[in-house]
Coordinates of C-alpha atoms and ligand atoms in Angstrom, one line a residue:
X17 CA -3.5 0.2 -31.3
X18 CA -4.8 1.7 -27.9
X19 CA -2.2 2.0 -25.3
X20 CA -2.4 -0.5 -22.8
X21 CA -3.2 1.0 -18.8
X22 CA -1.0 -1.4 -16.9
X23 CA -1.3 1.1 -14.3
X24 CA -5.4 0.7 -13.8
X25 CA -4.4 -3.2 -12.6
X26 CA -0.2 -3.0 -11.6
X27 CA 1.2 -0.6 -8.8
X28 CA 4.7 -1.7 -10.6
X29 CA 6.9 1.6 -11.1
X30 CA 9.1 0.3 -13.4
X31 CA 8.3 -1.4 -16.3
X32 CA 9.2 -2.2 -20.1
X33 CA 7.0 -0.6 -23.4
X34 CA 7.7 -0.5 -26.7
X35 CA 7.5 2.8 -29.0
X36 CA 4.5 2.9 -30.7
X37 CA 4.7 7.0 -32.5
X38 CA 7.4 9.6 -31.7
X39 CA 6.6 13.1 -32.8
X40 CA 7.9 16.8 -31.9
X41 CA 5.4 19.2 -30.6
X42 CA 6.0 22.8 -29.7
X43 CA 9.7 23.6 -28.7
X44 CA 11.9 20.6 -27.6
X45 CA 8.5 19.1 -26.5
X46 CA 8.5 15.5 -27.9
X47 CA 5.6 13.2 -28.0
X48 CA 5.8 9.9 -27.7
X49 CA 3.3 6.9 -27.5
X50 CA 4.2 3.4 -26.1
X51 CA 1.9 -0.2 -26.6
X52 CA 1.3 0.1 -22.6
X53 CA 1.9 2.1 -19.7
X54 CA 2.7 2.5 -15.9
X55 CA 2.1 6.4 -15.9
X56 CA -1.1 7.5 -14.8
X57 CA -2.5 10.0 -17.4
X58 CA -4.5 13.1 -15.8
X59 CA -8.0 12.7 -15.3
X60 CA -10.6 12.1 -12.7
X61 CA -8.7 15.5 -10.9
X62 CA -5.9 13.8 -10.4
X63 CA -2.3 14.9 -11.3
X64 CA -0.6 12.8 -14.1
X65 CA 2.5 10.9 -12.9
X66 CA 6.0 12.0 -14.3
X67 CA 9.3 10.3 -14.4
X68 CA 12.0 8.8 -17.3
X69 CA 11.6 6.5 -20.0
X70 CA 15.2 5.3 -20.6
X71 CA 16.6 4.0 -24.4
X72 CA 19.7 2.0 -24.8
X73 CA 23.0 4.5 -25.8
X74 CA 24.0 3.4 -29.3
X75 CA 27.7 4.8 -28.0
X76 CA 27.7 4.7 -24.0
X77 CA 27.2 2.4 -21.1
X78 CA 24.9 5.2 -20.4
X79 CA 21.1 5.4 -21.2
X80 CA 19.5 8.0 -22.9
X81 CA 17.1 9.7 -20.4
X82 CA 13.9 11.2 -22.0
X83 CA 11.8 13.3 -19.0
X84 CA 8.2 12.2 -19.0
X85 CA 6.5 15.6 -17.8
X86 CA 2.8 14.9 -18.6
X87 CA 1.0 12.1 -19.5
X88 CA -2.8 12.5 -21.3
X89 CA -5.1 10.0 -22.7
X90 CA -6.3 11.0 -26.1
X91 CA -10.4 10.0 -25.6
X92 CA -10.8 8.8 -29.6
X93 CA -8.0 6.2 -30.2
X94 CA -7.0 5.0 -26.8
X95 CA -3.0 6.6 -27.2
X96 CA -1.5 7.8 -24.5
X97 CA 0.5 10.7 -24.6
X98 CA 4.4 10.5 -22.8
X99 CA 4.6 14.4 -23.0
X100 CA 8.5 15.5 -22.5
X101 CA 11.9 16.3 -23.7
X102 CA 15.5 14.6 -24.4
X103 CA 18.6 16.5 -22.8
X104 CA 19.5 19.2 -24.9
X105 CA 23.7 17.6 -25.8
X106 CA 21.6 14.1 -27.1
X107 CA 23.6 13.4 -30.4
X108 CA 21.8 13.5 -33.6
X109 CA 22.2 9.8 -33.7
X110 CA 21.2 8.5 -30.3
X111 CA 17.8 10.5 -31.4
X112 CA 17.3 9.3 -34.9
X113 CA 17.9 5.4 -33.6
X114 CA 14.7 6.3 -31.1
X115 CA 11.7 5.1 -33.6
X116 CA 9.0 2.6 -33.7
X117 CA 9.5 -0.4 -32.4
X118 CA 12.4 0.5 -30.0
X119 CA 12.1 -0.5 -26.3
X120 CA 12.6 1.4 -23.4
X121 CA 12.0 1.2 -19.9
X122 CA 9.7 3.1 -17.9
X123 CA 10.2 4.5 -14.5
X124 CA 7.3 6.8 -12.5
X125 CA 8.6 9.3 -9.8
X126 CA 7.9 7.6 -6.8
X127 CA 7.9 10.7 -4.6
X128 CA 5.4 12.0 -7.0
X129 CA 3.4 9.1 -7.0
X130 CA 3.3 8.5 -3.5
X131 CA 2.1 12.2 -3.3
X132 CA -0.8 12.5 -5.9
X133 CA -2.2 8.9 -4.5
X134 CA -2.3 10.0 -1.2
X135 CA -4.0 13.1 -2.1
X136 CA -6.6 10.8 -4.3
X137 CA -7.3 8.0 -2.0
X138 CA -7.8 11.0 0.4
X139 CA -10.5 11.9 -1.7
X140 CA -11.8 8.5 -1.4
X141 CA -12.3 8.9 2.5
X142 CA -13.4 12.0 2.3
X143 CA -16.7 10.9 0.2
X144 CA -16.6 8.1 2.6
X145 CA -16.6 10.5 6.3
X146 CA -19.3 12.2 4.6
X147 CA -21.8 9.0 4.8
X148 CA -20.5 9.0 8.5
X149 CA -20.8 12.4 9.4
X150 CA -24.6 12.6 7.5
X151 CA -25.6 9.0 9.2
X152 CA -25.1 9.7 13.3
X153 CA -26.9 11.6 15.5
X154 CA -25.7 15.0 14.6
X155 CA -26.8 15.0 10.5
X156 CA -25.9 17.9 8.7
X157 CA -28.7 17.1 6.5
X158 CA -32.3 19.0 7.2
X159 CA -34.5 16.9 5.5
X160 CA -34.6 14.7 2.5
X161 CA -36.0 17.0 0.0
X162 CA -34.1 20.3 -1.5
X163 CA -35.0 23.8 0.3
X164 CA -34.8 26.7 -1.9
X165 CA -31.8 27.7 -0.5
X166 CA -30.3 24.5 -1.8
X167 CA -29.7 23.2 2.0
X168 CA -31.4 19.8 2.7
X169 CA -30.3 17.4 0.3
X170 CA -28.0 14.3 0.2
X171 CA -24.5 15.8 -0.7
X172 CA -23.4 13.4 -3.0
X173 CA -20.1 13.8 -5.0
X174 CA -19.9 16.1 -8.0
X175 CA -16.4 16.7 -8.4
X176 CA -13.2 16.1 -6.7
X177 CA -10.0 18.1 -7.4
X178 CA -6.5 16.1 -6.0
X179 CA -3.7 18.0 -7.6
X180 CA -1.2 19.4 -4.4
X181 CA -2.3 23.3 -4.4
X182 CA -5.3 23.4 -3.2
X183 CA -7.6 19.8 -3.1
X184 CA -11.3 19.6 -2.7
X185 CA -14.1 17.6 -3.1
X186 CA -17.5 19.2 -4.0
X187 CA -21.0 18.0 -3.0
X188 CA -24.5 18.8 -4.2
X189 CA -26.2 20.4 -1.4
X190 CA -25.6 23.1 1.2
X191 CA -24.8 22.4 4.7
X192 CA -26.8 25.2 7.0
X193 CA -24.4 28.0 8.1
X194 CA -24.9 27.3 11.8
X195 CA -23.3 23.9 11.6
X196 CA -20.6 24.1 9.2
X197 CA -18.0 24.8 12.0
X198 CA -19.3 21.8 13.7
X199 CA -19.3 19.8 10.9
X200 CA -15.3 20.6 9.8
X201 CA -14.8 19.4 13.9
X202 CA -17.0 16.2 13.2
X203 CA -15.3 15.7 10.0
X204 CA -11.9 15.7 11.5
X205 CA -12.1 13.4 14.2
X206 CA -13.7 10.8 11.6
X207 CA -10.3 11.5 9.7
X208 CA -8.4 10.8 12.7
X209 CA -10.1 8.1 13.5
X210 CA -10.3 6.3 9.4
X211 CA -6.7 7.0 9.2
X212 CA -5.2 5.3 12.1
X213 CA -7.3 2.1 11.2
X214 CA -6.1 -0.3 8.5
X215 CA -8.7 -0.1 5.8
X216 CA -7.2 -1.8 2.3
X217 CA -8.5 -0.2 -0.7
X218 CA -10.4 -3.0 -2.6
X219 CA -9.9 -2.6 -6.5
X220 CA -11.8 -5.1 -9.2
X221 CA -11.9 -5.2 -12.6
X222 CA -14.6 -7.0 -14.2
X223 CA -17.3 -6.8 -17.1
X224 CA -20.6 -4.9 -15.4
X225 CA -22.6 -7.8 -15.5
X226 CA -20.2 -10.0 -13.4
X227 CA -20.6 -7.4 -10.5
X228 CA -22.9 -8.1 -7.0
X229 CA -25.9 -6.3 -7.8
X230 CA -25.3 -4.3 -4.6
X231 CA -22.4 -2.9 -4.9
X232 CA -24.0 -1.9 -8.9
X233 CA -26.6 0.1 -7.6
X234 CA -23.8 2.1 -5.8
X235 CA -22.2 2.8 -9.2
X236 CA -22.8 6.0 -11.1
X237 CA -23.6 6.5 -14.9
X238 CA -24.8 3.9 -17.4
X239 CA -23.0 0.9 -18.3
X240 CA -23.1 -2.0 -20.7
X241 CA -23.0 -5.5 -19.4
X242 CA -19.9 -6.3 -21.6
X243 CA -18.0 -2.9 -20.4
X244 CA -14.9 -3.5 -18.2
X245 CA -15.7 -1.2 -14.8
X246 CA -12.8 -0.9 -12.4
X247 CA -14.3 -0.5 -8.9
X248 CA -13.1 0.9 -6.4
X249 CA -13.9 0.5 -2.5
X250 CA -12.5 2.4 0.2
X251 CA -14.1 1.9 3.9
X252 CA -17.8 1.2 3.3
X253 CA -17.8 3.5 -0.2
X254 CA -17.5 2.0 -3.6
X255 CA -17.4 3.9 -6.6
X256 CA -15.8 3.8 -10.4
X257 CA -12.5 5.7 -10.5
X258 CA -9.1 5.3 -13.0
X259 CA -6.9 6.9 -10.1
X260 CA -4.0 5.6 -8.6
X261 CA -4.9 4.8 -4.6
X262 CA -2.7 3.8 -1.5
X263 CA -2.9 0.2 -0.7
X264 CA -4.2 1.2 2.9
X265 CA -5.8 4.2 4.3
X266 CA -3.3 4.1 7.2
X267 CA -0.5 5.0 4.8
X268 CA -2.2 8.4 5.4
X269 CA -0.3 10.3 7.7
X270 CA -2.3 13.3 8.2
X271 CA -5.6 14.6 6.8
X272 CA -6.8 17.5 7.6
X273 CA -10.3 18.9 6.8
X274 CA -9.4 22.4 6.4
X275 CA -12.7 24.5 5.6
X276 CA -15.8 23.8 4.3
X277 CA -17.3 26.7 1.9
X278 CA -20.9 26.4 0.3
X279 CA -21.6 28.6 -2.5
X280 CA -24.6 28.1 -4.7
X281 CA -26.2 24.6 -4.5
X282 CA -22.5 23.1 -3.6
X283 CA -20.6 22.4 -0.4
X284 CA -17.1 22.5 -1.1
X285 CA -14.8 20.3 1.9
X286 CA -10.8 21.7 1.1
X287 CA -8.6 19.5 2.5
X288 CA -4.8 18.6 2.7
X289 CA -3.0 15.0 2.7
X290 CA 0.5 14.2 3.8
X291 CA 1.7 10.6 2.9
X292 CA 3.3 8.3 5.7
X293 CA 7.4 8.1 5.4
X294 CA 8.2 5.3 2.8
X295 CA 11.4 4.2 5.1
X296 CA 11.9 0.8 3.1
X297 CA 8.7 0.3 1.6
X298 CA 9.4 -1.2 -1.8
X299 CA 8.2 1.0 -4.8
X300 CA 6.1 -1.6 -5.9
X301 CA 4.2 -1.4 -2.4
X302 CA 3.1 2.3 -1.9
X303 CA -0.2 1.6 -4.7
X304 CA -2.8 -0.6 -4.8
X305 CA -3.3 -3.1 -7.6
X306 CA -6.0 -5.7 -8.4
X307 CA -7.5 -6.9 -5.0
X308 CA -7.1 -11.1 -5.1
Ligands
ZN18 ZN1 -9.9 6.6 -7.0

């Protein structure tokens, strides 16, 4: 049975599953698969979420802690993949009692979470300044068509990279080399300006056919009319994503548009993303789940 993604629909952190497989990979690496899950697996360039799965102790008040430290979505049979490892004194029979069927309760890192959403829904802004930039006065578009040195064209997204060393989002198309400083200085006051504005991210889950035909022309990639699409909107920009997102673009302290490189037929915008404090935000309110 595919793993359920509670976490496409819930921005709950802590929630119960029940042991579907538990296998030993390489080293103390264990592998185990639940019937549902809060963690986010990698994908779409984000970072997976980590954090605990806890068992009842067969001898102590105590739980038995198993460290969640990747989390992957095998493609074929819809498992997901709780990549990590028991504490090295577990006793041999608080191990063997973990099997199929036994509950546990998941928590995600918080901290961690807060992080690789903020970095994501960043993302999500980005692609949207980039409508806003190439729409006023100043365009940093040349002319609809594609110049042989790939300058000229629409820079949509390609490819976005969200994990904390070094994120980016890449575009198809090259901005000219006399306005890309101009552009990185346009670019930041639009994230100055998006971020101090409350702007919920919007997220539906729905078969394709029950979506406004607008908002379907917007999506990329083909898509049966019984397929279940999870759209996300952020500002004025929709698009199908599986990441985890902010519930508002304001719980974006600071981003900054760091450099803007073109190489080839691409325009890569590097950026950087730090998170608002949580103070007492509950952990159930730092995400976004299924708009009402
Ligand atoms: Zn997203």
């Amino acid at each position: 049975m595919a793993t359920k993604l509670l976490y496409l629909e819930s921005p709950a952190l802590r929630d119960e599953a029940i042991v579907q497989e538990i296998s030993p990979a390489e080293g103390q690496i264990v592998n185990i698969i639940l019937d549902q899950t809060i963690f986010h697996c990698q994908g779409g360039g984000q970072q997976s979420d980590r954090g605990i799965l806890l068992f009842k102790s067969q001898t102590s008040e105590k739980d038995v802690i198993f460290t969640v430290n990747k989390v992957s979505l095998e493609k074929d049979s819809g498992h997901v993949l709780h990549q990590g490892i028991f504490p090295d004194n577990i006793l041999q029979n608080e191990r063997e009692a973990i099997v199929i069927g036994t509950k546990c309760q998941m928590v995600v890192d918080k901290e961690e979470r807060l992080r690789n959403s903020t970095l994501h829904t960043a993302g999500h802004v980005i692609d949207f300044l980039m409508i806003l930039a190439n729409t006023a006065d100043n365009s940093f578009i040349d002319s609809p068509t594609m110049k042989p040195d790939g300058s000229g064209i629409d820079l949509r997204p390609i490819r976005g990279y969200h994990f904390p060393d070094s994120p980016y989002l890449e575009y198809a198309g090259l901005i000219p080399a006399n306005k890309r400083a101009q552009f990185v200085q346009v670019m930041q006051k639009l994230a100055d300006e998006t971020t101090s504005k409350s702007i919920p991210v919007e997220i539906t889950m729905r078969p394709f056919r029950d979506i406004p035909a607008e908002k379907k022309a917007l999506l990329k990639g083909d898509h049966s009319d019984d397929e279940i699409v999870r759209v996300v909107g952020v500002g004025g920009y929709i698009c199908g994503c599986g990441g985890t997102h902010l519930r508002d673009v304001n719980m974006i302290k600071k981003l900054t548009i760091r450099k803007v490189i073109c190489k080839g037929v691409t325009t890569r915008v590097c950026y950087s993303a730090e998170p608002v404090e949580l103070g007492d935000v509950p952990e159930d309110q730092i995400c976004a789940g299924l708009s009402r």
